Short mmCIF file of C-alpha atoms and ligand atoms in Angstrom, two decimals:
data_model
loop_
_atom_site.label_atom_id
_atom_site.label_comp_id
_atom_site.label_asym_id
_atom_site.label_seq_id
_atom_site.Cartn_x
_atom_site.Cartn_y
_atom_site.Cartn_z
CA MET A 1 -1.83 -0.39 -26.94
CA GLY A 2 -5.44 -0.34 -25.79
CA ASP A 3 -7.34 0.72 -28.85
CA GLU A 4 -5.61 -1.40 -31.41
CA GLN A 5 -6.30 -4.70 -33.06
CA PHE A 6 -3.79 -7.46 -32.73
CA ALA A 7 -3.94 -9.29 -36.01
CA GLY A 8 -0.40 -10.56 -35.68
CA GLN A 9 2.96 -10.26 -34.07
CA ASP A 10 3.99 -7.11 -35.87
CA SER A 11 1.06 -5.00 -34.78
CA ALA A 12 1.46 -6.16 -31.19
CA ILE A 13 5.12 -5.19 -31.19
CA LEU A 14 4.35 -1.85 -32.82
CA ALA A 15 1.76 -1.16 -30.18
CA ILE A 16 4.23 -2.02 -27.44
CA LEU A 17 6.80 0.34 -28.94
CA LYS A 18 4.29 3.15 -29.20
CA THR A 19 3.12 2.68 -25.64
CA THR A 20 6.70 2.45 -24.38
CA ASP A 21 7.37 5.76 -26.05
CA GLU A 22 4.35 7.33 -24.32
CA VAL A 23 5.45 5.92 -20.96
CA ASN A 24 8.91 7.41 -21.48
CA GLN A 25 7.44 10.90 -21.69
CA LEU A 26 5.99 10.72 -18.19
CA LYS A 27 8.01 11.94 -15.23
CA ASP A 28 6.34 11.07 -11.97
CA VAL A 29 6.39 7.49 -10.71
CA ASP A 30 2.64 7.36 -9.93
CA THR A 31 1.65 8.54 -13.38
CA ILE A 32 4.04 5.99 -14.88
CA LEU A 33 2.54 3.16 -12.82
CA ASP A 34 -0.96 4.28 -13.75
CA LYS A 35 -0.13 4.23 -17.45
CA ILE A 36 1.71 0.88 -17.38
CA LEU A 37 -1.11 -0.81 -15.52
CA TYR A 38 -3.79 0.72 -17.71
CA GLU A 39 -2.07 -0.30 -20.94
CA SER A 40 -1.33 -3.82 -19.72
CA ARG A 41 -4.93 -4.26 -18.59
CA SER A 42 -6.19 -3.01 -21.94
CA PHE A 43 -3.97 -5.45 -23.82
CA ALA A 44 -5.26 -8.40 -21.78
CA ASN A 45 -8.78 -6.99 -21.29
CA ALA A 46 -8.22 -7.46 -17.55
CA ASP A 47 -10.74 -6.06 -15.08
CA ALA A 48 -8.24 -5.15 -12.37
CA GLY A 49 -4.60 -5.04 -11.43
CA SER A 50 -2.02 -3.75 -9.02
CA ILE A 51 1.66 -2.97 -8.88
CA PHE A 52 4.02 -3.64 -5.97
CA LEU A 53 7.44 -2.00 -5.79
CA VAL A 54 10.49 -3.47 -4.06
CA GLU A 55 11.66 -1.73 -0.90
CA LYS A 56 14.31 -3.61 1.06
CA ASP A 57 12.97 -7.18 1.46
CA SER A 58 9.34 -6.31 0.84
CA LEU A 59 6.95 -5.64 -1.97
CA ILE A 60 5.17 -2.40 -1.18
CA PHE A 61 1.65 -1.99 -2.57
CA SER A 62 2.01 0.99 -4.89
CA PHE A 63 -0.83 1.19 -7.39
CA VAL A 64 -4.23 -0.35 -8.08
CA GLN A 65 -6.96 -0.18 -10.69
CA ASN A 66 -10.26 -2.04 -10.56
CA GLU A 67 -12.93 -1.44 -13.17
CA THR A 68 -15.63 -3.20 -11.11
CA LEU A 69 -14.94 -1.63 -7.71
CA PHE A 70 -13.78 1.86 -8.63
CA LYS A 71 -14.78 3.14 -12.00
CA GLY A 72 -13.55 6.25 -13.74
CA ALA A 73 -10.83 8.80 -13.06
CA GLY A 74 -12.17 10.27 -9.80
CA ALA A 75 -10.17 10.60 -6.60
CA ASN A 76 -9.67 7.21 -5.01
CA ALA A 77 -8.55 6.42 -1.47
CA ALA A 78 -7.67 2.81 -2.40
CA LEU A 79 -4.57 4.11 -4.20
CA TYR A 80 -3.03 5.17 -0.92
CA GLN A 81 -3.36 1.88 0.98
CA ASN A 82 -0.24 1.22 2.88
CA PHE A 83 1.03 -2.34 3.18
CA GLY A 84 3.91 -4.58 2.23
CA ILE A 85 4.29 -8.28 1.46
CA PRO A 86 7.55 -10.13 2.16
CA ILE A 87 9.49 -11.41 -0.85
CA SER A 88 8.95 -15.06 -0.06
CA GLU A 89 7.37 -18.09 -1.70
CA GLN A 90 4.28 -17.94 0.47
CA SER A 91 2.43 -15.32 -1.56
CA ILE A 92 1.88 -15.18 -5.30
CA VAL A 93 3.57 -11.81 -5.78
CA GLY A 94 6.42 -12.86 -3.46
CA TYR A 95 6.89 -16.08 -5.39
CA VAL A 96 7.07 -14.23 -8.70
CA ALA A 97 9.55 -11.74 -7.22
CA LYS A 98 11.72 -14.63 -6.03
CA THR A 99 11.59 -16.76 -9.16
CA ARG A 100 11.56 -13.74 -11.51
CA LYS A 101 9.25 -15.63 -13.85
CA SER A 102 5.76 -14.60 -14.80
CA LEU A 103 2.99 -16.83 -13.60
CA ALA A 104 -0.50 -17.34 -15.01
CA ILE A 105 -3.23 -18.78 -12.79
CA ASP A 106 -6.63 -19.70 -14.19
CA ASP A 107 -8.52 -19.73 -10.90
CA ALA A 108 -7.01 -18.36 -7.72
CA TYR A 109 -9.43 -20.48 -5.64
CA GLU A 110 -8.39 -23.75 -7.30
CA LEU A 111 -4.63 -23.71 -6.70
CA ASP A 112 -2.82 -27.01 -6.69
CA VAL A 113 -2.06 -27.84 -3.05
CA THR A 114 1.52 -28.80 -3.92
CA LEU A 115 2.36 -25.18 -4.86
CA PRO A 116 4.43 -23.29 -2.28
CA PHE A 117 2.18 -20.22 -2.27
CA ALA A 118 -1.42 -19.62 -1.30
CA PHE A 119 -3.91 -17.06 -2.55
CA ASN A 120 -4.67 -14.38 0.04
CA LYS A 121 -8.47 -14.11 0.12
CA SER A 122 -8.63 -11.18 2.53
CA PHE A 123 -9.00 -8.52 -0.19
CA ASP A 124 -11.90 -10.42 -1.80
CA GLU A 125 -13.51 -10.98 1.59
CA LYS A 126 -13.37 -7.29 2.47
CA SER A 127 -14.48 -5.98 -0.92
CA GLY A 128 -16.88 -8.64 -2.19
CA TYR A 129 -14.74 -8.94 -5.33
CA ARG A 130 -14.17 -12.38 -6.87
CA THR A 131 -10.62 -12.86 -8.11
CA THR A 132 -10.39 -15.65 -10.67
CA SER A 133 -7.71 -15.51 -13.36
CA MET A 134 -4.37 -13.85 -12.63
CA LEU A 135 -1.25 -12.96 -14.56
CA THR A 136 1.63 -11.94 -12.30
CA ILE A 137 4.77 -10.52 -13.90
CA PRO A 138 8.14 -9.51 -12.40
CA LEU A 139 9.26 -5.98 -13.28
CA ILE A 140 12.94 -6.22 -14.10
CA ALA A 141 15.08 -3.28 -15.19
CA GLN A 142 18.61 -3.08 -16.51
CA GLU A 143 21.33 -5.20 -14.92
CA SER A 144 18.52 -7.52 -13.86
CA ARG A 145 17.42 -5.30 -11.00
CA LEU A 146 14.01 -6.31 -9.64
CA VAL A 147 11.88 -3.18 -9.46
CA GLY A 148 8.58 -4.77 -8.48
CA VAL A 149 5.74 -7.05 -9.53
CA MET A 150 2.63 -6.35 -11.57
CA GLN A 151 -0.47 -8.43 -11.10
CA LEU A 152 -3.33 -8.42 -13.60
CA ILE A 153 -6.66 -9.88 -12.48
CA ASN A 154 -9.71 -11.32 -14.29
CA ALA A 155 -9.16 -11.28 -18.02
CA LYS A 156 -12.50 -11.00 -19.80
CA ASN A 157 -13.68 -12.27 -23.17
CA ASP A 158 -15.85 -10.30 -25.59
CA MET A 159 -18.97 -11.28 -23.67
CA GLY A 160 -17.52 -9.87 -20.44
CA LYS A 161 -17.04 -13.33 -18.96
CA VAL A 162 -13.90 -13.94 -16.88
CA VAL A 163 -11.50 -16.27 -18.69
CA PRO A 164 -7.86 -17.38 -18.35
CA PHE A 165 -5.20 -14.98 -19.71
CA SER A 166 -4.52 -15.64 -23.39
CA ALA A 167 -1.23 -16.94 -24.75
CA GLU A 168 -0.81 -13.56 -26.43
CA ALA A 169 -1.14 -11.66 -23.16
CA ARG A 170 1.25 -14.07 -21.43
CA SER A 171 3.96 -13.52 -24.01
CA TYR A 172 3.61 -9.83 -24.91
CA ILE A 173 2.87 -8.13 -21.61
CA PRO A 174 6.12 -9.32 -19.97
CA LEU A 175 7.93 -7.89 -22.98
CA PHE A 176 6.31 -4.51 -22.46
CA CYS A 177 7.08 -4.75 -18.74
CA ASN A 178 10.82 -4.97 -19.35
CA ASN A 179 10.76 -1.52 -20.95
CA ALA A 180 8.25 -0.23 -18.44
CA SER A 181 10.53 -1.20 -15.55
CA VAL A 182 13.19 1.18 -16.79
CA ALA A 183 10.63 3.99 -16.83
CA ILE A 184 9.54 3.12 -13.28
CA GLU A 185 13.13 3.36 -12.06
CA ARG A 186 13.46 6.75 -13.71
CA GLY A 187 10.22 7.92 -12.07
CA ILE A 188 11.45 6.77 -8.67
CA MET A 189 14.71 8.61 -9.25
CA ASN A 190 12.89 11.83 -10.17
CA ARG A 191 10.85 11.65 -7.00
CA GLU A 192 13.94 10.97 -4.89
CA LEU A 193 15.85 13.83 -6.46
CA ILE A 194 13.05 16.21 -5.58
CA LEU A 195 12.87 14.90 -2.04
CA ARG A 196 16.60 15.43 -1.60
CA MET A 197 16.36 18.95 -2.99
CA MET A 198 13.54 19.73 -0.61
CA GLN A 199 15.44 18.28 2.31
CA MET A 200 18.22 20.71 1.54
CA ALA A 201 15.79 23.56 1.05
CA GLU A 202 13.57 23.40 4.07
CA LEU A 203 14.37 20.58 6.39
CA ARG A 204 18.17 20.78 6.61
CA ASP A 205 17.92 17.90 8.97
CA PRO A 206 19.00 14.40 7.95
CA THR A 207 16.39 12.81 10.22
CA GLU A 208 13.48 14.41 8.31
CA THR A 209 11.71 12.23 5.78
CA GLY A 210 10.16 14.52 3.21
CA ALA A 211 6.69 13.23 4.03
CA HIS A 212 5.26 16.76 4.01
CA VAL A 213 6.41 17.29 0.44
CA GLN A 214 4.93 13.94 -0.69
CA ARG A 215 1.62 14.78 0.95
CA VAL A 216 1.36 18.22 -0.64
CA GLY A 217 2.19 16.73 -4.06
CA ALA A 218 -0.43 14.00 -3.69
CA PHE A 219 -3.12 16.37 -2.32
CA CYS A 220 -2.58 18.67 -5.30
CA ALA A 221 -2.73 15.80 -7.80
CA GLU A 222 -6.06 14.60 -6.38
CA ILE A 223 -7.60 18.07 -6.12
CA TYR A 224 -6.60 18.80 -9.69
CA GLY A 225 -7.98 15.47 -10.95
CA THR A 226 -11.39 16.27 -9.48
CA TRP A 227 -11.29 19.89 -10.68
CA ALA A 228 -10.50 18.79 -14.26
CA ALA A 229 -13.01 15.90 -14.24
CA ARG A 230 -15.73 18.41 -13.24
CA ARG A 231 -14.90 20.25 -16.44
CA GLY A 232 -14.97 17.15 -18.59
CA HIS A 233 -11.30 17.19 -19.50
CA SER A 234 -10.09 13.99 -21.15
CA ALA A 235 -8.38 11.34 -19.03
CA LYS A 236 -5.24 11.70 -21.12
CA GLU A 237 -5.00 15.44 -20.59
CA ILE A 238 -5.74 15.11 -16.88
CA LYS A 239 -2.94 12.58 -16.50
CA ARG A 240 -0.37 14.75 -18.22
CA GLU A 241 -1.21 17.89 -16.27
CA ARG A 242 -1.44 15.98 -13.01
CA ASP A 243 2.00 14.50 -13.60
CA ASN A 244 3.52 17.98 -13.86
CA LEU A 245 1.45 19.43 -11.03
CA ARG A 246 2.46 16.72 -8.59
CA LEU A 247 6.18 17.30 -9.08
CA ALA A 248 5.86 21.08 -9.26
CA ALA A 249 3.83 21.14 -6.05
CA MET A 250 6.50 19.09 -4.29
CA LEU A 251 8.89 21.93 -5.13
CA HIS A 252 6.67 24.80 -3.90
CA ASP A 253 9.00 25.75 -1.03
CA VAL A 254 12.34 25.02 -2.68
CA GLY A 255 13.17 28.75 -2.31
CA LYS A 256 13.45 28.21 1.44
CA VAL A 257 17.00 27.13 0.61
CA GLY A 258 17.77 30.87 0.59
CA ILE A 259 16.32 31.56 4.05
CA PRO A 260 18.67 31.49 7.09
CA ASP A 261 18.09 28.70 9.64
CA ALA A 262 17.81 31.22 12.46
CA ILE A 263 14.59 32.49 10.91
CA LEU A 264 13.24 29.32 9.31
CA LYS A 265 13.64 27.21 12.43
CA LYS A 266 12.81 29.88 14.99
CA PRO A 267 10.83 28.21 17.75
CA GLY A 268 8.14 30.84 18.05
CA LYS A 269 6.50 33.83 16.41
CA LEU A 270 8.44 35.76 13.75
CA THR A 271 8.90 39.52 13.88
CA ASP A 272 7.63 41.52 10.90
CA GLU A 273 11.21 41.92 9.65
CA GLU A 274 11.82 38.19 9.89
CA PHE A 275 8.57 37.46 8.08
CA ASP A 276 9.64 39.84 5.28
CA VAL A 277 12.74 37.66 4.84
CA ILE A 278 10.60 34.50 4.73
CA LYS A 279 8.42 36.01 2.01
CA MET A 280 11.44 35.98 -0.29
CA HIS A 281 11.26 32.17 -0.53
CA THR A 282 8.65 32.63 -3.27
CA VAL A 283 10.99 34.77 -5.37
CA PHE A 284 14.03 32.58 -4.71
CA GLY A 285 12.02 29.53 -5.83
CA ALA A 286 10.79 31.26 -8.99
CA ARG A 287 14.34 32.17 -9.99
CA LEU A 288 15.26 28.48 -10.16
CA PHE A 289 12.75 27.77 -12.92
CA LYS A 290 12.25 31.08 -14.68
CA ASN A 291 14.64 30.62 -17.60
CA LEU A 292 13.76 27.00 -18.22
CA THR A 293 11.30 25.96 -20.85
CA SER A 294 9.49 22.68 -20.18
CA GLU A 295 5.87 22.63 -19.01
CA LEU A 296 7.11 21.26 -15.71
CA ASP A 297 9.50 24.20 -15.26
CA HIS A 298 6.77 26.65 -16.10
CA MET A 299 4.36 25.15 -13.60
CA SER A 300 7.09 24.91 -10.94
CA MET A 301 7.84 28.60 -11.43
CA GLU A 302 4.16 29.60 -11.10
CA ILE A 303 3.63 27.53 -7.97
CA ALA A 304 6.86 28.59 -6.25
CA LEU A 305 6.07 32.25 -6.95
CA CYS A 306 2.32 32.31 -6.26
CA HIS A 307 1.50 29.70 -3.60
CA HIS A 308 1.10 32.42 -0.93
CA GLU A 309 -1.14 34.67 -3.03
CA LYS A 310 -4.71 35.05 -1.75
CA TRP A 311 -8.02 34.86 -3.62
CA GLU A 312 -9.07 38.35 -2.49
CA GLY A 313 -5.55 39.79 -2.79
CA ARG A 314 -3.26 40.71 0.13
CA GLY A 315 -1.08 37.65 -0.35
CA TYR A 316 2.57 37.80 -1.41
CA PRO A 317 4.74 38.47 -3.37
CA GLY A 318 2.29 40.15 -5.80
CA LYS A 319 3.73 41.84 -8.89
CA VAL A 320 7.33 42.08 -7.75
CA GLN A 321 9.36 45.21 -8.60
CA PRO A 322 11.38 45.73 -10.71
CA ASP A 323 11.62 41.98 -11.53
CA ILE A 324 12.46 38.71 -9.78
CA TRP A 325 16.15 39.01 -10.65
CA ALA A 326 16.81 42.37 -9.06
CA GLU A 327 18.98 42.32 -5.97
CA ASP A 328 16.68 44.86 -4.31
CA VAL A 329 13.51 43.08 -5.49
CA LYS A 330 10.35 44.32 -3.69
CA MET A 331 6.96 42.76 -3.11
CA GLY A 332 4.41 44.45 -5.40
CA GLU A 333 0.77 45.19 -6.17
CA PRO A 334 -1.41 42.25 -5.10
CA ILE A 335 -2.78 39.76 -7.60
CA ASN A 336 -6.04 37.95 -6.96
CA GLY A 337 -8.74 35.56 -8.19
CA LEU A 338 -8.21 33.83 -11.50
CA ASP A 339 -5.01 35.84 -12.08
CA ILE A 340 -3.42 33.44 -9.61
CA PRO A 341 -2.37 30.37 -11.64
CA LEU A 342 -4.53 27.28 -11.00
CA GLY A 343 -1.62 25.19 -9.70
CA ALA A 344 -0.83 27.86 -7.12
CA ARG A 345 -4.49 28.13 -6.02
CA ILE A 346 -4.55 24.37 -5.51
CA CYS A 347 -1.18 24.31 -3.78
CA ALA A 348 -2.25 27.07 -1.37
CA VAL A 349 -5.06 24.90 0.02
CA ALA A 350 -2.94 21.74 0.13
CA ASP A 351 0.04 23.47 1.76
CA VAL A 352 -1.92 25.36 4.40
CA TYR A 353 -3.95 22.27 5.30
CA ASP A 354 -0.76 20.26 5.76
CA ALA A 355 0.88 23.04 7.77
CA LEU A 356 -2.21 23.20 10.01
CA ALA A 357 -2.41 19.44 10.48
CA SER A 358 1.35 19.01 11.11
CA PRO A 359 3.66 20.14 13.88
CA ARG A 360 5.88 23.11 13.07
CA SER A 361 8.72 24.69 14.98
CA TYR A 362 6.20 27.41 15.87
CA LYS A 363 2.96 25.44 16.42
CA GLU A 364 1.35 22.17 17.47
CA PRO A 365 -0.65 20.11 14.97
CA PHE A 366 -4.37 20.97 14.87
CA ALA A 367 -7.21 18.42 14.81
CA ASP A 368 -9.08 17.82 11.53
CA GLU A 369 -12.15 19.81 12.55
CA LYS A 370 -10.07 22.85 13.34
CA CYS A 371 -8.12 22.53 10.05
CA LEU A 372 -11.27 22.19 7.95
CA GLY A 373 -12.90 25.03 9.89
CA ILE A 374 -10.01 27.33 8.97
CA LEU A 375 -10.13 26.30 5.29
CA GLU A 376 -13.90 26.85 5.16
CA SER A 377 -13.84 30.22 6.88
CA ASP A 378 -11.01 31.39 4.61
CA ALA A 379 -12.68 30.12 1.41
CA GLY A 380 -13.35 33.15 -0.77
CA THR A 381 -10.85 35.34 1.10
CA HIS A 382 -7.58 33.38 1.23
CA PHE A 383 -8.61 30.45 -0.96
CA ASP A 384 -10.40 29.81 -4.24
CA PRO A 385 -13.76 28.61 -2.85
CA GLU A 386 -14.13 25.85 -5.43
CA ILE A 387 -10.77 24.35 -4.44
CA VAL A 388 -11.83 24.25 -0.78
CA GLU A 389 -15.13 22.65 -1.79
CA ILE A 390 -13.28 19.95 -3.74
CA PHE A 391 -10.85 19.41 -0.86
CA ILE A 392 -13.74 18.72 1.50
CA GLU A 393 -15.51 16.54 -1.09
CA ILE A 394 -12.43 14.26 -1.37
CA PHE A 395 -11.44 14.40 2.30
CA ASP A 396 -11.47 10.59 2.62
CA VAL A 397 -8.73 10.50 -0.03
CA ILE A 398 -6.84 13.29 1.75
CA LYS A 399 -6.89 11.23 4.94
CA ALA A 400 -5.67 8.14 3.08
CA ILE A 401 -2.74 10.19 1.73
CA ARG A 402 -1.91 11.34 5.25
CA ASP A 403 -1.90 7.74 6.45
CA LYS A 404 0.38 6.72 3.62
CA TYR A 405 2.94 9.51 3.96
CA LYS A 406 3.57 9.64 7.69
CA GLU A 407 6.79 11.19 8.94
CA GLN A 408 8.64 7.96 9.62
CA TRP A 409 8.72 6.49 6.16
CA GLY A 410 7.58 9.10 3.63
CA GLY A 411 10.92 9.40 1.88
P1 C2E B 501 4.54 26.77 6.64
O1 C2E B 501 4.82 26.46 8.06
O2 C2E B 501 4.61 25.62 5.70
O3 C2E B 501 3.08 27.38 6.54
C1 C2E B 501 2.46 27.53 5.28
C2 C2E B 501 1.23 28.38 5.42
O4 C2E B 501 0.27 27.69 6.23
C3 C2E B 501 1.44 29.73 6.11
O5 C2E B 501 1.91 30.68 5.20
C4 C2E B 501 0.02 30.04 6.58
O6 C2E B 501 -0.76 30.53 5.51
C5 C2E B 501 -0.51 28.67 6.94
N1 C2E B 501 -0.40 28.44 8.39
C6 C2E B 501 0.63 27.84 9.06
N2 C2E B 501 0.37 27.79 10.38
C7 C2E B 501 -0.84 28.36 10.56
C8 C2E B 501 -1.67 28.60 11.73
O7 C2E B 501 -1.30 28.27 12.86
N3 C2E B 501 -2.88 29.22 11.52
C9 C2E B 501 -3.28 29.61 10.27
N4 C2E B 501 -4.50 30.21 10.13
N5 C2E B 501 -2.53 29.41 9.16
C10 C2E B 501 -1.32 28.78 9.31
P2 C2E B 501 2.71 31.98 5.76
O8 C2E B 501 2.00 32.53 6.95
O9 C2E B 501 2.90 32.89 4.59
O10 C2E B 501 4.09 31.40 6.24
C11 C2E B 501 5.05 30.94 5.30
C12 C2E B 501 6.15 30.22 6.01
O11 C2E B 501 6.77 31.13 6.91
C13 C2E B 501 5.69 29.05 6.88
O12 C2E B 501 5.51 27.90 6.12
C14 C2E B 501 6.86 28.95 7.85
O13 C2E B 501 7.98 28.33 7.25
C15 C2E B 501 7.21 30.42 8.07
N6 C2E B 501 6.49 30.96 9.25
C16 C2E B 501 5.30 31.62 9.25
N7 C2E B 501 4.99 32.02 10.51
C17 C2E B 501 6.00 31.61 11.31
C18 C2E B 501 6.28 31.73 12.73
O14 C2E B 501 5.51 32.31 13.51
N8 C2E B 501 7.44 31.16 13.18
C19 C2E B 501 8.32 30.52 12.36
N9 C2E B 501 9.42 30.00 12.87
N10 C2E B 501 8.10 30.40 11.03
C20 C2E B 501 6.95 30.93 10.51
C1 SIN B 502 8.50 23.11 6.87
O1 SIN B 502 9.41 23.92 6.83
O2 SIN B 502 8.19 22.51 7.90
C2 SIN B 502 7.71 22.84 5.63
C3 SIN B 502 7.09 24.10 5.11
C4 SIN B 502 6.20 23.84 3.91
O3 SIN B 502 6.64 23.28 2.93
O4 SIN B 502 5.02 24.23 3.95
C1 SIN B 503 8.44 16.78 7.01
O1 SIN B 503 8.60 16.01 7.96
O2 SIN B 503 8.66 16.41 5.89
C2 SIN B 503 8.00 18.21 7.21
C3 SIN B 503 7.47 18.52 8.57
C4 SIN B 503 5.99 18.30 8.69
O3 SIN B 503 5.28 18.19 7.71
O4 SIN B 503 5.51 18.26 9.84
FE1 FE B 504 5.76 28.58 1.13
FE1 FE B 505 4.90 24.25 2.37
#
């Protein structure tokens, strides 16, 4: 919708249809939110915006863009802020969630005192940003389910001056949002399906939350974004690849479903024989995706198979013999360096970092310095050195992801 001219109704509706179609091709909920917010902001020429998703009786902050405060496609810790707002008339987003009607405000600092809600100035106070015009829209999916609320901030005119949202924006963006809400629900469902699969595969414990899997997916998405931006890849291409990588990375250990509990949950060191059994989780995972054809399946297969390969070789499973389907499949000749698929090189760093920083049945969590020390000393032997370098460069984002996906409420 962004690049087009809106001479009249028809072109606006065509643009909405085209954008809706693009949104429908995305799979992961974060990529879907990113796209919906970006397109809505482009339509209204809005400087900033955020999306809140409904969880129980709250609106959970789920996505943000701000052209003034954080430019470009780089890794961004602000995305992983962790807070909720009650669905009540006291806040603007809560009010819109309750009334289910979009609401345009020309100046957030000049609200009529008779209104039930107040503008929360704390974000502006912390950031130095000045919020003026706002367009807040309920996200409603089929059967009138409330999925969340989108808030667009500071519409600008051609001169870059902040102005009220236009009549066109007020009527067309809610239209687009109705379709977008369906895509958001689908994205949430995809994520939940993967979390359930992973719970079966490796946690086998109904009290576990899947936070580890969410963290590894998010770490990989951010590492990849920085890796690809360094190479000047287009924002569109980065988004598509990142969408696949995030989901595929969440599935890296799905093959653990084939490993007996007695080994997987052993409270202590494994014997060599037991570790040989564990190694098979790479092959079991690869089998799940091998005969499937989408880009996501292909990437999931590569990551499941290769996430324990090492940069200098000596990882596993190597070139398995005779092939992954054989009942007597054997680990093979090592692969190394750039022969290891990029997604697997990224996932190796993300997965080991999270294993180091988290408790396991066989170890205590390590402090950050110790984790980073291990990554740095193994850069160039275990890990692709550039991936470790990027990981350290974006460590503030990594920490924000850890704060967001803590064990208690990651799933
Ligand atoms: P995991 O627990 O998710 O660990 C993933 C990877 O993180 C490990 O791959 C290893 O490269 C790294 N890692 C984990 N803990 C440490 C550590 O204390 N120090 C260092 N330097 N690296 C660490 P790896 O070794 O191929 O293990 C694959 C999986 O096998 C592990 O996944 C875990 O499920 C299982 N496993 C490995 N060792 C043991 C063990 O001693 N006891 C038990 N019960 N399971 C183990
Ligand atoms: C676990 O079994 O605790 C998670 C292993 C992993 O995904 O790295
Ligand atoms: C999880 O809770 O999802 C896995 C265990 C961990 O990361 O410590
Ligand atoms: Fe693994
Ligand atoms: Fe893992």
